[in-house]
Short mmCIF file of C-alpha atoms in Angstrom, two decimals:
data_model
loop_
_atom_site.label_atom_id
_atom_site.label_comp_id
_atom_site.label_asym_id
_atom_site.label_seq_id
_atom_site.Cartn_x
_atom_site.Cartn_y
_atom_site.Cartn_z
CA UNK A 163 -10.11 -135.13 -35.10
CA UNK A 164 -13.16 -138.42 -35.28
CA UNK A 165 -15.15 -135.41 -38.37
CA UNK A 166 -14.84 -134.37 -41.74
CA UNK A 167 -12.14 -131.39 -41.76
CA UNK A 168 -12.84 -128.66 -44.92
CA UNK A 169 -9.82 -126.08 -45.02
CA UNK A 170 -9.52 -123.18 -45.31
CA UNK A 171 -12.67 -121.69 -43.64
CA UNK A 172 -13.41 -119.01 -45.23
CA UNK A 173 -11.49 -117.55 -48.27
CA UNK A 174 -11.64 -114.37 -49.63
CA UNK A 175 -11.22 -114.68 -53.74
CA UNK A 176 -10.30 -111.53 -56.86
CA UNK A 177 -12.77 -111.95 -59.59
CA UNK A 178 -10.75 -113.87 -62.02
CA UNK A 179 -8.61 -115.97 -60.04
CA UNK A 180 -8.70 -119.10 -58.98
CA UNK A 181 -9.26 -121.26 -56.31
CA UNK A 182 -8.48 -125.06 -54.29
CA UNK A 183 -11.50 -126.18 -51.31
CA UNK A 184 -9.32 -128.75 -49.93
CA UNK A 185 -11.70 -132.11 -47.46
CA UNK A 186 -10.62 -134.55 -45.21
CA UNK A 187 -12.45 -136.93 -45.33
CA UNK A 188 -13.43 -139.66 -42.49
CA UNK A 189 -10.58 -142.12 -42.56
CA UNK A 190 -11.89 -145.24 -44.31
CA UNK A 191 -15.34 -143.81 -45.18
CA UNK A 192 -15.34 -145.30 -48.96
CA UNK A 193 -18.00 -142.32 -49.97
CA UNK A 194 -17.31 -138.45 -50.69
CA UNK A 195 -20.35 -135.45 -51.60
CA UNK A 196 -19.46 -132.04 -52.54
CA UNK A 197 -22.25 -129.62 -52.22
CA UNK A 198 -22.25 -126.13 -52.08
CA UNK A 199 -24.70 -123.65 -50.58
CA UNK A 200 -25.70 -119.35 -51.29
CA UNK A 201 -26.96 -118.35 -48.58
CA UNK A 202 -30.35 -118.33 -48.00
CA UNK A 203 -30.86 -121.67 -49.68
CA UNK A 204 -30.49 -125.65 -48.75
CA UNK A 205 -27.15 -127.18 -50.09
CA UNK A 206 -27.42 -128.42 -53.62
CA UNK A 207 -25.55 -131.70 -54.99
CA UNK A 208 -21.94 -130.80 -57.10
CA UNK A 209 -20.31 -134.46 -57.63
CA UNK A 210 -19.13 -137.44 -55.46
CA UNK A 211 -16.50 -139.54 -55.51
CA UNK A 212 -16.41 -143.20 -54.58
CA UNK A 213 -12.56 -143.71 -53.38
CA UNK A 214 -11.22 -142.08 -56.37
CA UNK A 215 -14.14 -142.31 -59.51
CA UNK A 216 -16.09 -139.75 -60.18
CA UNK A 217 -18.86 -141.54 -60.69
CA UNK A 218 -21.59 -138.04 -60.39
CA UNK A 219 -20.68 -134.87 -61.76
CA UNK A 220 -23.90 -133.59 -62.50
CA UNK A 221 -23.98 -130.68 -60.23
CA UNK A 222 -21.37 -129.08 -61.10
CA UNK A 223 -22.00 -125.65 -62.66
CA UNK A 224 -19.78 -124.70 -65.60
CA UNK A 225 -16.07 -126.26 -66.73
CA UNK A 226 -14.37 -124.09 -64.35
CA UNK A 227 -14.73 -126.25 -60.90
CA UNK A 228 -13.37 -129.48 -61.27
CA UNK A 229 -13.69 -131.32 -58.04
CA UNK A 230 -9.94 -134.72 -58.47
CA UNK A 231 -9.44 -137.19 -55.06
CA UNK A 232 -6.48 -139.05 -56.25
CA UNK A 233 -6.15 -141.46 -53.70
CA UNK A 234 -9.45 -142.00 -52.68
CA UNK A 235 -8.92 -139.72 -49.38
CA UNK A 236 -8.20 -135.98 -49.43
CA UNK A 237 -10.08 -134.09 -52.47
CA UNK A 238 -9.65 -130.63 -54.03
CA UNK A 239 -12.52 -128.57 -55.32
CA UNK A 240 -10.88 -126.34 -56.99
CA UNK A 241 -12.91 -122.85 -58.77
CA UNK A 242 -10.68 -121.44 -62.03
CA UNK A 243 -11.59 -118.18 -63.17
CA UNK A 244 -14.08 -117.64 -59.85
CA UNK A 245 -17.05 -114.84 -60.51
CA UNK A 246 -19.25 -113.24 -58.41
CA UNK A 247 -22.31 -115.65 -58.70
CA UNK A 248 -19.47 -118.21 -56.99
CA UNK A 249 -19.72 -116.97 -53.36
CA UNK A 250 -21.27 -120.07 -51.79
CA UNK A 251 -20.27 -122.33 -48.50
CA UNK A 252 -19.33 -125.16 -50.23
CA UNK A 253 -19.78 -128.41 -48.00
CA UNK A 254 -18.31 -131.62 -48.15
CA UNK A 255 -19.75 -134.58 -47.40
CA UNK A 256 -18.64 -138.10 -46.25
CA UNK A 257 -19.82 -141.95 -45.49
CA UNK A 258 -18.99 -144.77 -44.74
CA UNK A 259 -20.18 -147.71 -47.73
CA UNK A 260 -21.47 -146.59 -51.21
CA UNK A 261 -23.96 -143.90 -51.64
CA UNK A 262 -26.50 -142.72 -49.07
CA UNK A 263 -27.06 -146.14 -48.02
CA UNK A 264 -24.52 -145.18 -44.81
CA UNK A 265 -25.26 -141.72 -43.14
CA UNK A 266 -23.41 -138.81 -44.19
CA UNK A 267 -20.69 -136.53 -42.16
CA UNK A 268 -20.61 -132.79 -43.34
CA UNK A 269 -17.74 -131.02 -42.17
CA UNK A 270 -18.10 -127.89 -41.08
CA UNK A 271 -18.09 -125.93 -45.00
CA UNK A 272 -15.66 -123.45 -46.97
CA UNK A 273 -17.24 -119.83 -47.02
CA UNK A 274 -16.04 -118.16 -49.88
CA UNK A 275 -16.57 -114.51 -51.17
CA UNK A 276 -15.22 -113.17 -54.13
CA UNK A 277 -15.12 -109.29 -54.45
CA UNK B 130 -37.62 -134.68 -61.26
CA UNK B 131 -37.22 -134.42 -57.42
CA UNK B 132 -38.81 -131.94 -54.97
CA UNK B 133 -38.13 -130.77 -51.44
CA UNK B 134 -40.59 -128.09 -50.67
CA UNK B 135 -40.09 -126.76 -46.66
CA UNK B 136 -42.14 -123.47 -45.29
CA UNK B 137 -40.83 -121.29 -44.86
CA UNK B 138 -39.03 -119.06 -41.95
CA UNK B 139 -37.80 -117.64 -39.39
CA UNK B 140 -40.11 -119.21 -36.61
CA UNK B 141 -39.88 -117.96 -32.99
CA UNK B 142 -41.29 -119.80 -29.88
CA UNK B 143 -40.99 -119.23 -26.57
CA UNK B 144 -39.05 -122.53 -24.08
CA UNK B 145 -42.07 -124.99 -24.49
CA UNK B 146 -43.91 -124.09 -27.04
CA UNK B 147 -44.95 -126.86 -30.30
CA UNK B 148 -42.68 -126.79 -33.61
CA UNK B 149 -43.81 -127.66 -36.82
CA UNK B 150 -41.87 -128.10 -39.46
CA UNK B 151 -44.00 -128.48 -42.69
CA UNK B 152 -42.37 -130.44 -45.70
CA UNK B 153 -43.41 -132.08 -49.17
CA UNK B 154 -41.62 -134.19 -52.15
CA UNK B 155 -41.94 -134.47 -54.94
CA UNK B 156 -40.33 -137.92 -56.55
CA UNK B 157 -40.07 -141.21 -58.44
CA UNK B 158 -40.56 -144.79 -56.17
CA UNK B 159 -40.49 -143.94 -52.90
CA UNK B 160 -37.68 -142.61 -51.39
CA UNK B 161 -36.04 -142.83 -47.86
CA UNK B 162 -36.09 -139.32 -46.01
CA UNK B 163 -34.45 -137.20 -44.01
CA UNK B 164 -33.69 -134.20 -41.25
CA UNK B 165 -31.13 -132.58 -40.90
CA UNK B 166 -30.76 -129.84 -38.37
CA UNK B 167 -27.32 -127.17 -38.62
CA UNK B 168 -26.10 -124.71 -35.67
CA UNK B 169 -24.76 -122.23 -35.80
CA UNK B 170 -20.60 -122.95 -36.50
CA UNK B 171 -21.48 -126.09 -37.23
CA UNK B 172 -22.29 -128.88 -40.06
CA UNK B 173 -24.42 -130.38 -40.95
CA UNK B 174 -26.04 -133.48 -38.35
CA UNK B 175 -28.68 -136.04 -39.79
CA UNK B 176 -31.84 -135.23 -36.65
CA UNK B 177 -33.45 -138.81 -38.47
CA UNK B 178 -34.27 -140.54 -40.89
CA UNK B 179 -37.76 -142.88 -42.08
CA UNK B 180 -36.21 -145.58 -44.92
CA UNK B 181 -39.91 -146.04 -45.73
CA UNK B 182 -43.83 -145.13 -46.23
CA UNK B 183 -45.78 -145.35 -42.49
CA UNK B 184 -42.28 -144.95 -40.16
CA UNK B 185 -41.38 -142.41 -37.76
CA UNK B 186 -38.09 -141.19 -37.88
CA UNK B 187 -37.42 -139.51 -34.03
CA UNK B 188 -35.00 -138.20 -32.18
CA UNK B 189 -34.20 -136.06 -29.57
CA UNK B 190 -37.76 -135.18 -29.42
CA UNK B 191 -38.11 -134.55 -33.01
CA UNK B 192 -40.40 -136.92 -35.12
CA UNK B 193 -40.81 -137.13 -38.96
CA UNK B 194 -43.35 -140.28 -40.22
CA UNK B 195 -43.41 -140.45 -43.94
CA UNK B 196 -46.69 -139.92 -45.19
CA UNK B 197 -46.80 -141.93 -48.64
CA UNK B 198 -50.69 -140.86 -49.41
CA UNK B 199 -49.66 -136.77 -48.42
CA UNK B 200 -45.97 -136.94 -49.90
CA UNK B 201 -45.60 -135.36 -46.49
CA UNK B 202 -42.23 -135.87 -43.90
CA UNK B 203 -43.42 -132.96 -41.24
CA UNK B 204 -40.71 -132.47 -38.39
CA UNK B 205 -42.87 -132.46 -34.43
CA UNK B 206 -41.12 -131.66 -31.44
CA UNK B 207 -43.41 -131.16 -28.47
CA UNK B 208 -41.57 -128.85 -26.10
CA UNK B 209 -38.89 -126.34 -27.92
CA UNK B 210 -35.77 -125.70 -25.85
CA UNK B 211 -33.80 -123.04 -26.96
CA UNK B 212 -30.73 -125.65 -28.34
CA UNK B 213 -33.32 -126.21 -30.14
CA UNK B 214 -32.27 -122.83 -31.86
CA UNK B 215 -30.87 -123.77 -35.73
CA UNK B 216 -31.00 -124.62 -39.69
CA UNK B 217 -33.71 -127.20 -40.40
CA UNK B 218 -32.87 -128.83 -43.38
CA UNK B 219 -35.55 -131.77 -45.24
CA UNK B 220 -34.31 -133.75 -47.30
CA UNK B 221 -34.56 -136.57 -49.66
CA UNK B 222 -31.50 -139.64 -51.89
CA UNK B 223 -31.84 -139.33 -55.64
CA UNK B 224 -31.82 -141.09 -58.01
CA UNK B 225 -34.04 -144.09 -57.08
CA UNK B 226 -31.26 -147.20 -57.09
CA UNK B 227 -28.80 -145.32 -57.50
CA UNK B 228 -28.73 -143.15 -54.23
CA UNK B 229 -25.93 -140.66 -55.19
CA UNK B 230 -26.21 -137.23 -54.31
CA UNK B 231 -29.39 -135.63 -51.72
CA UNK B 232 -31.95 -132.77 -52.19
CA UNK B 233 -32.24 -130.08 -49.94
CA UNK B 234 -35.38 -128.32 -49.25
CA UNK B 235 -34.21 -124.54 -48.83
CA UNK B 236 -34.24 -124.72 -45.15
CA UNK B 237 -36.20 -123.54 -42.29
CA UNK B 238 -34.34 -121.79 -39.64
CA UNK B 239 -35.89 -121.61 -35.82
CA UNK B 240 -35.39 -119.76 -33.00
CA UNK B 241 -36.58 -120.75 -29.24
CA UNK B 242 -36.46 -117.48 -26.84
CA UNK B 243 -36.22 -117.73 -22.93
#
């Protein structure tokens, strides 16, 4: 497909379990962003990659959150020892230019529920 | 720090009614301003944007004017349709000069009924 693809679409994790969320950006897009969207709220920034370099991780809420994009394409957001407050929709976006100089395209998100 | 405040929803309108969704912002400098829309079951989509003061962004019958004097970017549509039912988010990029992240408002849910 031509859009940003995220998998899985839904994930239920037991508290304390580790999870990995995948993002396939639009081919050739330089920039990749992760956001967290709690129920009834707007998305909140987590981290930003330019190619394989993680240039901004200021939004990651704790050291349990880790993101990587080793080859400058697919990205994985990992959450260790999940807690109930991690329940949210995790959105990935990609952009063809540096940062937000061009439009960012969002995936449908992964809904994580921690029980 | 930079922030965006949107009017709370939900907003419920009849088809062909006039729509206004208020958005005000606090920012360092004069960033671009965006409206995103999230249709049921879909990802966020850019609806329109304005890059400087007094600019008017428009798309699909929606308009918003960048008002520096009132720090506002209200979304308007003259005649809404059932297909406009969605959640609308106002957003601005930060930090100035870097523009690596978007700050979003809390979103306003619009429901249009026939």
